[in-house]
Short mmCIF file of C-alpha atoms and ligand atoms in Angstrom, two decimals:
data_model
loop_
_atom_site.label_atom_id
_atom_site.label_comp_id
_atom_site.label_asym_id
_atom_site.label_seq_id
_atom_site.Cartn_x
_atom_site.Cartn_y
_atom_site.Cartn_z
CA UNK A 1169 -63.11 -19.20 -74.56
CA UNK A 1170 -65.51 -18.43 -77.43
CA UNK A 1171 -66.84 -14.95 -77.22
CA UNK A 1172 -69.69 -13.37 -79.10
CA UNK A 1173 -68.71 -9.69 -79.33
CA UNK A 1174 -71.55 -7.52 -80.87
CA UNK A 1175 -70.72 -4.11 -82.70
CA UNK A 1176 -67.00 -5.16 -83.22
CA UNK A 1177 -66.74 -2.91 -86.31
CA UNK A 1178 -67.78 0.26 -84.56
CA UNK A 1179 -65.31 2.68 -82.70
CA UNK A 1180 -65.06 1.00 -79.26
CA UNK A 1181 -65.65 -2.54 -80.43
CA UNK A 1182 -62.76 -2.57 -83.05
CA UNK A 1183 -60.58 -1.15 -80.40
CA UNK A 1184 -61.64 -4.06 -78.05
CA UNK A 1185 -61.29 -6.86 -80.83
CA UNK A 1186 -57.66 -5.92 -81.16
CA UNK A 1187 -57.12 -5.74 -77.48
CA UNK A 1188 -58.66 -9.13 -76.84
CA UNK A 1189 -56.65 -10.81 -79.75
CA UNK A 1190 -53.58 -9.29 -78.46
CA UNK A 1191 -54.08 -10.02 -74.64
CA UNK A 1192 -56.02 -13.34 -74.64
CA UNK A 1193 -54.49 -15.62 -77.23
CA UNK A 1194 -56.57 -18.62 -76.41
CA UNK A 1195 -59.84 -16.68 -77.07
CA UNK A 1196 -61.95 -16.96 -80.26
CA UNK A 1197 -63.99 -13.80 -81.05
CA UNK A 1198 -67.14 -13.82 -83.20
CA UNK A 1199 -67.83 -10.41 -84.19
CA UNK A 1200 -71.41 -9.86 -85.03
CA UNK A 1201 -72.11 -6.43 -86.63
CA UNK A 1202 -74.86 -4.99 -89.03
CA UNK A 1203 -72.40 -2.61 -90.66
CA UNK A 1204 -74.71 0.46 -90.20
CA UNK A 1205 -73.22 3.88 -91.15
CA UNK A 1206 -71.26 3.61 -87.91
CA UNK A 1207 -69.74 0.12 -88.48
CA UNK A 1208 -66.85 -0.48 -91.02
CA UNK A 1209 -65.29 -3.56 -91.90
CA UNK A 1210 -62.27 -1.82 -92.81
CA UNK A 1211 -61.66 -0.87 -89.22
CA UNK A 1212 -60.49 -4.62 -88.80
CA UNK A 1213 -59.10 -5.18 -92.28
CA UNK A 1214 -55.72 -5.96 -90.72
CA UNK A 1215 -57.20 -9.07 -89.03
CA UNK A 1216 -58.34 -10.74 -92.41
CA UNK A 1217 -57.17 -14.44 -92.37
CA UNK A 1218 -56.78 -14.46 -88.53
CA UNK A 1219 -58.36 -17.76 -87.33
CA UNK A 1220 -59.34 -16.16 -83.92
CA UNK A 1221 -61.62 -13.85 -85.33
CA UNK A 1222 -64.75 -14.41 -87.41
CA UNK A 1223 -66.84 -11.46 -88.64
CA UNK A 1224 -70.35 -12.02 -89.23
CA UNK A 1225 -72.65 -9.48 -90.89
CA UNK A 1226 -75.97 -9.48 -89.02
CA UNK A 1227 -78.62 -7.60 -86.87
CA UNK A 1228 -78.65 -8.43 -83.15
CA UNK A 1229 -82.51 -8.29 -83.48
CA UNK A 1230 -82.34 -11.40 -85.47
CA UNK A 1231 -83.21 -14.26 -83.09
CA UNK A 1232 -82.57 -16.96 -85.46
CA UNK A 1233 -79.24 -15.89 -86.50
CA UNK A 1234 -78.26 -15.19 -82.78
CA UNK A 1235 -79.36 -18.77 -81.73
CA UNK A 1236 -77.50 -20.37 -84.76
CA UNK A 1237 -74.33 -18.55 -83.69
CA UNK A 1238 -74.74 -19.82 -80.13
CA UNK A 1239 -75.19 -23.27 -81.23
CA UNK A 1240 -72.53 -23.41 -84.06
CA UNK A 1241 -69.85 -21.39 -82.28
CA UNK A 1242 -70.41 -22.70 -78.75
CA UNK A 1243 -70.53 -19.36 -77.21
CA UNK A 1244 -69.46 -19.10 -73.68
CA UNK A 1245 -69.47 -15.33 -73.05
CA UNK A 1246 -71.03 -12.22 -74.58
CA UNK A 1247 -69.67 -8.55 -74.85
CA UNK A 1248 -72.49 -6.67 -76.10
CA UNK A 1249 -71.49 -3.36 -77.68
CA UNK A 1250 -73.70 -2.94 -80.58
CA UNK A 1251 -76.07 -0.06 -80.38
CA UNK A 1252 -77.11 3.24 -82.11
CA UNK A 1253 -74.75 5.42 -80.23
CA UNK A 1254 -75.16 9.10 -81.24
CA UNK A 1255 -77.42 11.60 -79.16
CA UNK A 1256 -78.16 13.86 -82.18
CA UNK A 1257 -79.34 11.12 -84.27
CA UNK A 1258 -81.61 9.92 -81.62
CA UNK A 1259 -83.35 13.51 -81.41
CA UNK A 1260 -83.60 13.46 -85.45
CA UNK A 1261 -85.00 9.63 -85.57
CA UNK A 1262 -85.48 7.88 -82.17
CA UNK A 1263 -87.33 4.62 -83.50
CA UNK A 1264 -84.04 2.78 -84.49
CA UNK A 1265 -82.52 3.45 -81.14
CA UNK A 1266 -85.40 1.56 -79.49
CA UNK A 1267 -85.23 -1.32 -82.18
CA UNK A 1268 -81.55 -2.06 -81.81
CA UNK A 1269 -80.81 -0.68 -78.10
CA UNK A 1270 -83.89 -2.04 -76.50
CA UNK A 1271 -85.20 -4.95 -78.59
CA UNK A 1272 -81.78 -6.18 -79.85
CA UNK A 1273 -80.63 -6.41 -76.27
CA UNK A 1274 -83.55 -8.48 -75.17
CA UNK A 1275 -83.09 -11.02 -78.11
CA UNK A 1276 -79.22 -11.47 -77.03
CA UNK A 1277 -80.45 -11.81 -73.31
CA UNK A 1278 -82.99 -14.59 -74.28
CA UNK A 1279 -80.34 -16.43 -76.46
CA UNK A 1280 -78.05 -16.24 -73.55
CA UNK A 1281 -80.66 -17.54 -71.17
CA UNK A 1282 -81.46 -20.51 -73.58
CA UNK A 1283 -77.85 -21.54 -74.30
CA UNK A 1284 -76.35 -20.64 -70.94
CA UNK A 1285 -73.15 -18.35 -70.75
CA UNK A 1286 -70.55 -17.80 -68.30
CA UNK A 1287 -70.70 -14.06 -68.37
CA UNK A 1288 -72.86 -11.46 -70.39
CA UNK A 1289 -71.14 -8.07 -70.23
CA UNK A 1290 -73.66 -5.34 -71.20
CA UNK A 1291 -71.93 -2.18 -72.23
CA UNK A 1292 -73.95 0.75 -71.04
CA UNK A 1293 -72.96 4.33 -70.60
CA UNK A 1294 -72.89 7.20 -67.94
CA UNK A 1295 -75.48 9.01 -69.92
CA UNK A 1296 -78.07 6.70 -68.07
CA UNK A 1297 -77.70 8.90 -65.06
CA UNK A 1298 -78.77 12.09 -66.72
CA UNK A 1299 -77.10 15.37 -66.22
CA UNK A 1300 -75.07 16.69 -63.00
CA UNK A 1301 -75.06 20.05 -61.73
CA UNK A 1302 -71.68 21.79 -61.17
CA UNK A 1303 -70.60 19.49 -58.41
CA UNK A 1304 -70.68 15.81 -57.52
CA UNK A 1305 -70.00 12.58 -59.50
CA UNK A 1306 -72.10 9.73 -60.87
CA UNK A 1307 -71.68 6.61 -58.73
CA UNK A 1308 -73.21 3.18 -59.31
CA UNK A 1309 -75.97 4.16 -56.97
CA UNK A 1310 -76.87 7.13 -58.81
CA UNK A 1311 -80.50 6.89 -59.77
CA UNK A 1312 -81.07 6.55 -63.64
CA UNK A 1313 -82.54 9.52 -65.06
CA UNK A 1314 -81.86 9.68 -68.82
CA UNK A 1315 -82.75 12.74 -70.82
CA UNK A 1316 -82.38 11.97 -74.63
CA UNK A 1317 -83.91 9.11 -76.74
CA UNK A 1318 -80.35 7.58 -76.85
CA UNK A 1319 -79.71 7.72 -73.19
CA UNK A 1320 -83.32 6.35 -72.48
CA UNK A 1321 -83.01 3.44 -74.82
CA UNK A 1322 -79.61 2.72 -73.07
CA UNK A 1323 -81.13 2.92 -69.66
CA UNK A 1324 -83.91 0.44 -70.70
CA UNK A 1325 -81.52 -1.99 -71.96
CA UNK A 1326 -79.18 -1.50 -68.93
CA UNK A 1327 -82.22 -2.14 -66.60
CA UNK A 1328 -83.36 -5.24 -68.57
CA UNK A 1329 -79.90 -6.80 -68.35
CA UNK A 1330 -79.95 -6.32 -64.56
CA UNK A 1331 -83.62 -7.77 -64.60
CA UNK A 1332 -82.34 -10.94 -66.29
CA UNK A 1333 -79.53 -11.14 -63.83
CA UNK A 1334 -82.01 -10.80 -61.09
CA UNK A 1335 -84.83 -12.92 -62.42
CA UNK A 1336 -83.13 -15.70 -64.15
CA UNK A 1337 -79.81 -15.60 -62.53
CA UNK A 1338 -78.15 -14.90 -65.86
CA UNK A 1339 -74.57 -13.75 -64.94
CA UNK A 1340 -74.76 -10.24 -66.30
CA UNK A 1341 -72.29 -7.56 -65.58
CA UNK A 1342 -73.14 -3.93 -66.59
CA UNK A 1343 -70.70 -1.33 -67.42
CA UNK A 1344 -71.28 2.66 -67.56
CA UNK A 1345 -68.45 4.57 -69.04
CA UNK A 1346 -67.92 8.08 -69.85
CA UNK A 1347 -67.10 9.85 -73.18
CA UNK A 1348 -64.42 7.98 -75.25
CA UNK A 1349 -61.88 9.26 -77.58
CA UNK A 1350 -59.18 7.75 -79.66
CA UNK A 1351 -58.64 6.08 -83.12
CA UNK A 1352 -61.37 4.64 -85.21
CA UNK A 1353 -64.16 6.97 -83.86
CA UNK A 1354 -66.73 8.10 -86.47
CA UNK A 1355 -66.42 11.62 -86.99
CA UNK A 1356 -70.03 12.73 -85.93
CA UNK A 1357 -68.74 12.78 -82.33
CA UNK A 1358 -67.34 15.81 -80.68
CA UNK A 1359 -63.48 15.11 -80.94
CA UNK A 1360 -63.21 13.35 -84.43
CA UNK A 1361 -65.79 15.91 -85.82
CA UNK A 1362 -63.75 18.75 -84.69
CA UNK A 1363 -60.46 17.49 -85.76
CA UNK A 1364 -61.76 16.51 -89.36
CA UNK A 1365 -63.57 19.95 -89.82
CA UNK A 1366 -60.05 21.75 -88.43
CA UNK A 1367 -57.83 20.16 -90.94
CA UNK A 1368 -60.26 21.04 -93.85
CA UNK A 1369 -60.62 24.57 -92.70
CA UNK A 1370 -64.35 24.04 -92.08
CA UNK A 1371 -66.35 25.60 -89.34
CA UNK A 1372 -66.40 24.06 -85.87
CA UNK A 1373 -69.86 23.86 -84.59
CA UNK A 1374 -70.26 24.55 -80.93
CA UNK A 1375 -73.62 23.80 -79.42
CA UNK A 1376 -74.90 26.61 -77.12
CA UNK A 1377 -72.38 28.58 -74.92
CA UNK A 1378 -69.70 25.64 -75.22
CA UNK A 1379 -69.58 25.16 -71.41
CA UNK A 1380 -70.91 21.77 -71.26
CA UNK A 1381 -68.73 19.30 -69.51
CA UNK A 1382 -67.79 15.90 -70.39
CA UNK A 1383 -65.55 13.32 -68.69
CA UNK A 1384 -63.13 11.98 -71.24
CA UNK A 1385 -61.45 8.50 -71.31
CA UNK A 1386 -59.25 6.99 -74.06
CA UNK A 1387 -60.88 4.16 -75.79
CA UNK A 1388 -57.93 1.79 -74.98
CA UNK A 1389 -58.44 2.36 -71.16
CA UNK A 1390 -62.31 1.58 -71.59
CA UNK A 1391 -61.56 -1.49 -73.55
CA UNK A 1392 -59.17 -2.68 -70.76
CA UNK A 1393 -61.92 -1.91 -68.13
CA UNK A 1394 -64.35 -4.21 -70.39
CA UNK A 1395 -62.05 -7.14 -70.21
CA UNK A 1396 -61.54 -6.72 -66.43
CA UNK A 1397 -65.28 -6.58 -65.90
CA UNK A 1398 -65.77 -9.80 -68.04
CA UNK A 1399 -63.21 -11.57 -66.08
CA UNK A 1400 -63.44 -10.12 -62.66
CA UNK A 1401 -66.92 -8.58 -62.58
CA UNK A 1402 -69.45 -10.03 -59.87
CA UNK A 1403 -72.83 -11.08 -61.75
CA UNK A 1404 -75.55 -8.51 -61.16
CA UNK A 1405 -73.27 -5.69 -60.44
CA UNK A 1406 -72.69 -2.46 -62.17
CA UNK A 1407 -69.12 -0.88 -62.73
CA UNK A 1408 -68.53 2.86 -63.72
CA UNK A 1409 -65.45 3.63 -65.86
CA UNK A 1410 -63.99 7.14 -66.18
CA UNK A 1411 -60.53 8.69 -66.15
CA UNK A 1412 -61.12 11.82 -63.93
CA UNK A 1413 -60.80 14.33 -67.07
CA UNK A 1414 -63.66 16.55 -67.22
CA UNK A 1415 -63.22 19.36 -69.77
CA UNK A 1416 -65.53 22.13 -71.01
CA UNK A 1417 -66.38 21.19 -74.84
CA UNK A 1418 -64.91 24.81 -75.71
CA UNK A 1419 -61.52 24.19 -74.11
CA UNK A 1420 -61.54 20.82 -76.23
CA UNK A 1421 -62.19 22.52 -79.51
CA UNK A 1422 -59.62 25.17 -78.75
CA UNK A 1423 -57.10 22.46 -78.20
CA UNK A 1424 -57.96 20.83 -81.30
CA UNK A 1425 -57.25 23.99 -83.15
CA UNK A 1426 -53.81 24.58 -81.43
CA UNK A 1427 -52.76 20.87 -82.16
CA UNK A 1428 -53.86 21.26 -85.94
CA UNK A 1429 -52.37 24.75 -85.93
CA UNK A 1430 -55.63 26.39 -87.16
CA UNK A 1431 -57.14 29.79 -86.02
CA UNK A 1432 -59.83 30.19 -83.39
CA UNK A 1433 -61.92 32.13 -85.98
CA UNK A 1434 -63.14 28.74 -87.45
CA UNK A 1435 -65.27 28.14 -84.20
CA UNK A 1436 -68.90 28.75 -84.69
CA UNK A 1437 -71.24 29.00 -81.99
CA UNK A 1438 -74.61 27.20 -83.12
CA UNK A 1439 -78.20 26.56 -81.75
CA UNK A 1440 -78.00 24.14 -78.68
CA UNK A 1441 -78.76 20.63 -78.78
CA UNK A 1442 -82.27 19.93 -77.61
CA UNK A 1443 -82.26 18.61 -73.94
CA UNK A 1444 -78.61 19.09 -73.80
CA UNK A 1445 -77.15 17.35 -70.70
CA UNK A 1446 -74.90 19.96 -68.91
CA UNK A 1447 -72.44 17.83 -67.27
CA UNK A 1448 -71.28 14.37 -66.81
CA UNK A 1449 -68.46 13.35 -64.34
CA UNK A 1450 -67.61 9.77 -63.04
CA UNK A 1451 -66.53 8.23 -59.97
CA UNK A 1452 -64.87 4.99 -60.96
CA UNK A 1453 -63.69 3.90 -57.45
CA UNK A 1454 -65.52 0.69 -57.46
CA UNK A 1455 -63.79 -0.46 -60.73
CA UNK A 1456 -60.44 0.64 -59.39
CA UNK A 1457 -61.21 -1.29 -55.99
CA UNK A 1458 -62.89 -4.28 -57.20
CA UNK A 1459 -61.57 -5.01 -60.68
CA UNK A 1460 -58.00 -3.66 -60.03
CA UNK A 1461 -58.40 -1.41 -63.15
CA UNK A 1462 -57.11 2.08 -63.62
CA UNK A 1463 -56.83 4.49 -66.62
CA UNK A 1464 -53.38 4.86 -68.44
CA UNK A 1465 -53.75 7.60 -70.71
CA UNK A 1466 -53.46 11.37 -69.80
CA UNK A 1467 -56.16 13.32 -71.80
CA UNK A 1468 -53.89 16.20 -73.27
CA UNK A 1469 -51.28 13.79 -74.37
CA UNK A 1470 -53.54 11.19 -75.78
CA UNK A 1471 -55.62 14.02 -77.45
CA UNK A 1472 -52.54 15.15 -79.45
CA UNK A 1473 -51.83 11.42 -80.34
CA UNK A 1474 -55.51 11.07 -81.53
CA UNK A 1475 -55.14 14.06 -83.60
CA UNK A 1476 -51.94 12.91 -85.23
CA UNK A 1477 -53.91 9.60 -85.92
CA UNK A 1478 -56.75 11.43 -87.91
CA UNK A 1479 -54.06 13.24 -89.62
CA UNK A 1480 -52.32 10.16 -90.82
CA UNK A 1481 -55.66 8.32 -91.60
CA UNK A 1482 -57.37 10.97 -93.50
CA UNK A 1483 -58.08 8.56 -96.36
CA UNK A 1484 -60.21 6.34 -94.05
CA UNK A 1485 -62.49 8.97 -92.40
CA UNK A 1486 -62.87 11.03 -95.79
CA UNK A 1487 -64.33 7.75 -97.38
CA UNK A 1488 -66.84 7.16 -94.46
CA UNK A 1489 -68.13 10.63 -94.20
CA UNK A 1490 -69.14 10.64 -97.85
CA UNK A 1491 -72.83 9.43 -98.92
CA UNK A 1492 -75.26 9.08 -96.09
CA UNK A 1493 -73.12 11.14 -93.77
CA UNK A 1494 -73.26 14.21 -95.82
CA UNK A 1495 -77.15 14.08 -95.67
CA UNK A 1496 -77.13 13.75 -92.03
CA UNK A 1497 -74.64 16.67 -91.82
CA UNK A 1498 -76.86 18.84 -93.80
CA UNK A 1499 -79.92 17.94 -91.71
CA UNK A 1500 -77.83 18.35 -88.43
CA UNK A 1501 -75.90 21.47 -89.01
CA UNK A 1502 -77.42 23.07 -92.23
CA UNK A 1503 -80.05 25.02 -90.43
CA UNK A 1504 -77.96 25.89 -87.16
CA UNK A 1505 -77.04 29.40 -86.58
P1 NAD B 687 -70.60 3.05 -82.62
O1 NAD B 687 -71.65 3.67 -83.17
O2 NAD B 687 -69.05 3.57 -83.16
O3 NAD B 687 -70.55 1.25 -83.08
C1 NAD B 687 -71.66 0.77 -82.99
C2 NAD B 687 -71.59 -0.45 -83.71
O4 NAD B 687 -72.77 -1.37 -83.76
C3 NAD B 687 -71.37 -0.28 -85.28
O5 NAD B 687 -70.35 -1.08 -85.77
C4 NAD B 687 -72.59 -0.60 -85.98
O6 NAD B 687 -72.69 -1.16 -87.30
C5 NAD B 687 -73.39 -1.76 -84.95
N1 NAD B 687 -74.66 -2.01 -85.06
C6 NAD B 687 -75.67 -1.04 -84.80
N2 NAD B 687 -76.70 -1.44 -84.88
C7 NAD B 687 -76.52 -2.98 -85.10
C8 NAD B 687 -77.57 -3.94 -84.96
N3 NAD B 687 -78.98 -3.79 -85.05
N4 NAD B 687 -76.96 -5.28 -85.24
C9 NAD B 687 -75.69 -5.47 -85.00
N5 NAD B 687 -74.87 -4.32 -85.17
C10 NAD B 687 -75.35 -3.24 -84.98
O7 NAD B 687 -70.56 3.01 -81.06
P2 NAD B 687 -69.38 3.03 -80.08
O8 NAD B 687 -69.14 4.43 -79.91
O9 NAD B 687 -68.37 2.05 -80.47
O10 NAD B 687 -70.33 2.47 -78.73
C11 NAD B 687 -70.27 1.07 -78.69
C12 NAD B 687 -70.98 0.87 -77.14
O11 NAD B 687 -70.30 1.55 -76.07
C13 NAD B 687 -72.38 1.36 -77.31
O12 NAD B 687 -73.35 0.40 -76.70
C14 NAD B 687 -72.45 2.66 -76.64
O13 NAD B 687 -73.75 2.79 -75.93
C15 NAD B 687 -71.44 2.33 -75.60
N6 NAD B 687 -70.81 3.46 -75.11
C16 NAD B 687 -69.94 4.46 -75.98
C17 NAD B 687 -69.32 5.41 -75.45
C18 NAD B 687 -68.68 6.43 -76.27
O14 NAD B 687 -68.05 7.41 -75.90
N7 NAD B 687 -68.60 6.20 -77.42
C19 NAD B 687 -69.23 5.76 -74.00
C20 NAD B 687 -70.09 4.81 -73.15
C21 NAD B 687 -70.61 3.77 -73.70
P1 TYD B 688 -71.18 13.85 -78.24
O1 TYD B 688 -69.65 13.55 -78.94
O2 TYD B 688 -72.25 13.83 -79.15
O3 TYD B 688 -70.91 12.83 -77.09
P2 TYD B 688 -72.34 13.05 -75.92
O4 TYD B 688 -73.48 13.97 -76.40
O5 TYD B 688 -72.88 11.59 -76.18
O6 TYD B 688 -71.54 13.25 -74.64
O7 TYD B 688 -70.78 15.21 -77.74
C1 TYD B 688 -69.94 15.68 -76.75
C2 TYD B 688 -70.32 17.10 -76.41
O8 TYD B 688 -69.88 18.16 -77.42
C3 TYD B 688 -71.88 17.25 -76.02
O9 TYD B 688 -72.02 18.49 -74.90
C4 TYD B 688 -72.21 17.95 -77.24
C5 TYD B 688 -71.10 18.75 -77.91
N1 TYD B 688 -71.10 18.83 -79.45
C6 TYD B 688 -70.79 20.02 -79.91
O10 TYD B 688 -70.88 21.19 -79.25
N2 TYD B 688 -70.74 20.06 -81.21
C7 TYD B 688 -70.89 19.19 -82.12
O11 TYD B 688 -70.94 19.24 -83.26
C8 TYD B 688 -71.09 17.93 -81.49
C9 TYD B 688 -71.21 16.61 -82.28
C10 TYD B 688 -71.14 17.66 -80.07
#
């Protein structure tokens, strides 16, 4: 099968490309990625020369390029991950989130409609559901109630994808996963940022009271879920993924300090994120029941492995947090107190 995978040089995309090449030897992956600050061709450097992986640098908003790829590569399925993905950046500069996440998705849906595909997997997020109170879980029937420009742009693209399934009978499957962690994650997100700061003895910026809750899943478990959804998902259906690993932010930060052997005096409580969602928690029973999927990684053990990966790959993240990222860091954290 010829698969167009968008965003394959990002965190989840690069882990997914590796999984697909290993587990589906008859598939060919065309990886379309714009290489924004978050995308890094180095993430897949070990695949150079692999005839089953073609990297194309380009923008999902470029309809002509997409049509050309569908035609020349005889695309049969789409796995759509490319997106602007960081909530804090969406608060600083929302426009690019609308352009890439909403318009870019619509360009891909149109091309899939024109050329025909067996499956269009749209990778959405649990953040489309908004924030939970202290109890309860997101199910696929929870009403969408996004709160940040990021989650609103993802909710828009999620609904567009479902509208193409309903109106045009495009075989769309939508997945909504909780927070991922693991290797190759850009160190602007909570876990890699805290690891990178801890190993350099820099302050660990905790938003608000540190008691917000996220439900963590290892990226490889998510990638396996995406493969299962592509192969066994029913068109027009939504599948949640999560690993029942709710943790308070502050507990994760303390664990990172323990794992890196650094003192808790590095913790710095800073001004809260605007509109900060309090709690996310996923009910993944539908994916387990209907896709035969289950997470394999246990959070504390896999977090320890992740910390070791960042320690061993310091050159990788030190290179990518130079330049543009330093400007972002100063803008995001420079004035926080
Ligand atoms: P990421 O920011 O690490 O990677 C995004 C990739 O998309 C980058 O390689 C970037 O270069 C590429 N990209 C951005 N704009 C593009 C454009 N206009 N055209 C082509 N490529 C473009 O993101 P991630 O964490 O790997 O997330 C991947 C997907 O999974 C996103 O759709 C995100 O919303 C979703 N998701 C992420 C999480 C998470 O915890 N990280 C959880 C659930 C869902
Ligand atoms: P993040 O990794 O940005 O994921 P999301 O907001 O999409 O869930 O943040 C995870 C949690 O960590 C969220 O509650 C915000 C918090 N956080 C901090 O406390 N400090 C930080 O520097 C960052 C980046 C996040």
